[in-house]
Amino acid sequence: MNVRTPDPNPGWLSEEDLYEARRRLPMVYVEAIPVRLDALGYVDEVGLLLQANEQGEMVRTFVSGRVMYRETIRAALLRHLEKDLGPLALPQLAPSPLPFTIAEYFPSPSETGLTDDRQHAVALAYLIPVTGECNPRQDALELSWMTPSEALSPTIQAEFSGGRADLLRQALAHAGWAR
């Protein structure tokens, strides 16, 4: 059962070609963790998506998607943020967006702790402040805004799959949130 929303603009590969490419090449992705900032620029809230995985289980995740052929990283981030959070999210990209980490996903367990059953993927991971109204779209069922403490609680951390809980901890540490 495939619960993912088909990409209305799949870019340069058909579904069959994408399947074959994923078997042979690392795919490039962007991942964005939406945040709301307080008046001093500190992370006040973290936006986590809730969606069903291939097995029908509910999991927490981030805005994520492939970078298409001839697409800039900035354009890919904006496209996926709008696709997942809606056109009124108003993401605030930095003039020179730098990822807080580069995540490597493998189809089987590895030293990175990150897995994606479909492929070997390299994801540039970002914390992106949003100031507008967010309404989850596509395959996300809801967007939950949580304090960093709530997002790092064992209950919420257990709702992530593929090692993404570690990625959230890295993101918040990068933002100076280490309480």
PDB file of N, CA, C and O in Angstrom, residues 5 10 19 29 39 45 52 60 64 68 73 121-122 129 132 142 147-148 157 171:
ATOM      1  N   THR A   5       1.686  10.821  -1.416  1.00  0.00           N
ATOM      2  CA  THR A   5       1.005  11.561  -2.462  1.00  0.00           C
ATOM      3  C   THR A   5       1.892  11.591  -3.696  1.00  0.00           C
ATOM      4  O   THR A   5       3.062  11.954  -3.604  1.00  0.00           O
ATOM      5  N   PRO A  10       6.898  15.361 -11.379  1.00  0.00           N
ATOM      6  CA  PRO A  10       7.980  14.497 -10.932  1.00  0.00           C
ATOM      7  C   PRO A  10       9.366  14.887 -11.423  1.00  0.00           C
ATOM      8  O   PRO A  10      10.334  14.266 -11.058  1.00  0.00           O
ATOM      9  N   TYR A  19      12.726   4.623  -9.738  1.00  0.00           N
ATOM     10  CA  TYR A  19      12.969   3.370  -9.010  1.00  0.00           C
ATOM     11  C   TYR A  19      14.345   2.810  -9.370  1.00  0.00           C
ATOM     12  O   TYR A  19      15.124   2.433  -8.489  1.00  0.00           O
ATOM     13  N   TYR A  29      18.289  15.187  -1.369  1.00  0.00           N
ATOM     14  CA  TYR A  29      17.063  15.663  -0.736  1.00  0.00           C
ATOM     15  C   TYR A  29      17.345  16.921   0.075  1.00  0.00           C
ATOM     16  O   TYR A  29      18.491  17.198   0.435  1.00  0.00           O
ATOM     17  N   ALA A  39      11.226  36.755  20.310  1.00  0.00           N
ATOM     18  CA  ALA A  39      11.696  38.095  19.943  1.00  0.00           C
ATOM     19  C   ALA A  39      13.219  38.195  19.851  1.00  0.00           C
ATOM     20  O   ALA A  39      13.752  39.042  19.136  1.00  0.00           O
ATOM     21  N   GLU A  45       9.112  27.296  19.206  1.00  0.00           N
ATOM     22  CA  GLU A  45       8.296  26.137  18.851  1.00  0.00           C
ATOM     23  C   GLU A  45       8.891  25.435  17.638  1.00  0.00           C
ATOM     24  O   GLU A  45       9.516  26.063  16.791  1.00  0.00           O
ATOM     25  N   ALA A  52       1.079   8.943   7.959  1.00  0.00           N
ATOM     26  CA  ALA A  52       1.079   7.480   7.997  1.00  0.00           C
ATOM     27  C   ALA A  52       2.230   6.970   7.141  1.00  0.00           C
ATOM     28  O   ALA A  52       2.491   7.490   6.058  1.00  0.00           O
ATOM     29  N   ARG A  60       6.071  10.756  13.156  1.00  0.00           N
ATOM     30  CA  ARG A  60       6.441  12.174  13.070  1.00  0.00           C
ATOM     31  C   ARG A  60       7.538  12.308  12.033  1.00  0.00           C
ATOM     32  O   ARG A  60       8.401  11.429  11.891  1.00  0.00           O
ATOM     33  N   SER A  64      10.195  17.349   3.711  1.00  0.00           N
ATOM     34  CA  SER A  64      11.289  16.655   3.044  1.00  0.00           C
ATOM     35  C   SER A  64      10.929  16.383   1.598  1.00  0.00           C
ATOM     36  O   SER A  64       9.758  16.184   1.271  1.00  0.00           O
ATOM     37  N   MET A  68      15.117  18.447  -7.577  1.00  0.00           N
ATOM     38  CA  MET A  68      14.961  18.051  -8.977  1.00  0.00           C
ATOM     39  C   MET A  68      16.148  18.524  -9.816  1.00  0.00           C
ATOM     40  O   MET A  68      16.873  19.447  -9.427  1.00  0.00           O
ATOM     41  N   ILE A  73      18.932  24.577  -4.465  1.00  0.00           N
ATOM     42  CA  ILE A  73      18.571  24.130  -3.122  1.00  0.00           C
ATOM     43  C   ILE A  73      17.497  25.060  -2.550  1.00  0.00           C
ATOM     44  O   ILE A  73      16.516  24.616  -1.958  1.00  0.00           O
ATOM     45  N   ALA A 121      20.191   8.044   0.255  1.00  0.00           N
ATOM     46  CA  ALA A 121      19.878   9.455   0.040  1.00  0.00           C
ATOM     47  C   ALA A 121      20.797  10.333   0.870  1.00  0.00           C
ATOM     48  O   ALA A 121      21.192   9.973   1.976  1.00  0.00           O
ATOM     49  N   VAL A 122      21.134  11.467   0.304  1.00  0.00           N
ATOM     50  CA  VAL A 122      21.901  12.496   1.004  1.00  0.00           C
ATOM     51  C   VAL A 122      20.969  13.688   1.151  1.00  0.00           C
ATOM     52  O   VAL A 122      20.437  14.197   0.157  1.00  0.00           O
ATOM     53  N   PRO A 129      12.770  29.198   9.945  1.00  0.00           N
ATOM     54  CA  PRO A 129      11.725  29.960  10.626  1.00  0.00           C
ATOM     55  C   PRO A 129      10.543  30.208   9.681  1.00  0.00           C
ATOM     56  O   PRO A 129      10.743  30.514   8.500  1.00  0.00           O
ATOM     57  N   GLY A 132       4.065  32.613   9.020  1.00  0.00           N
ATOM     58  CA  GLY A 132       2.677  32.654   8.582  1.00  0.00           C
ATOM     59  C   GLY A 132       1.836  31.514   9.123  1.00  0.00           C
ATOM     60  O   GLY A 132       2.229  30.789  10.034  1.00  0.00           O
ATOM     61  N   GLU A 142      -1.344  16.213   9.955  1.00  0.00           N
ATOM     62  CA  GLU A 142      -1.389  17.410  10.802  1.00  0.00           C
ATOM     63  C   GLU A 142       0.015  17.942  11.013  1.00  0.00           C
ATOM     64  O   GLU A 142       1.004  17.241  10.825  1.00  0.00           O
ATOM     65  N   THR A 147       6.884  22.904  21.990  1.00  0.00           N
ATOM     66  CA  THR A 147       8.092  23.518  22.536  1.00  0.00           C
ATOM     67  C   THR A 147       9.242  22.549  22.288  1.00  0.00           C
ATOM     68  O   THR A 147       9.012  21.342  22.092  1.00  0.00           O
ATOM     69  N   PRO A 148      10.471  23.023  22.305  1.00  0.00           N
ATOM     70  CA  PRO A 148      11.591  22.095  22.165  1.00  0.00           C
ATOM     71  C   PRO A 148      11.563  20.983  23.219  1.00  0.00           C
ATOM     72  O   PRO A 148      11.852  19.825  22.902  1.00  0.00           O
ATOM     73  N   GLN A 157       9.810  11.534  20.704  1.00  0.00           N
ATOM     74  CA  GLN A 157      10.990  10.963  20.051  1.00  0.00           C
ATOM     75  C   GLN A 157      10.709   9.550  19.533  1.00  0.00           C
ATOM     76  O   GLN A 157      11.199   9.166  18.473  1.00  0.00           O
ATOM     77  N   ALA A 171      19.372  19.377  15.339  1.00  0.00           N
ATOM     78  CA  ALA A 171      18.854  20.684  14.913  1.00  0.00           C
ATOM     79  C   ALA A 171      18.708  21.626  16.090  1.00  0.00           C
ATOM     80  O   ALA A 171      19.133  22.786  16.027  1.00  0.00           O
TER      81      ALA A 171
END
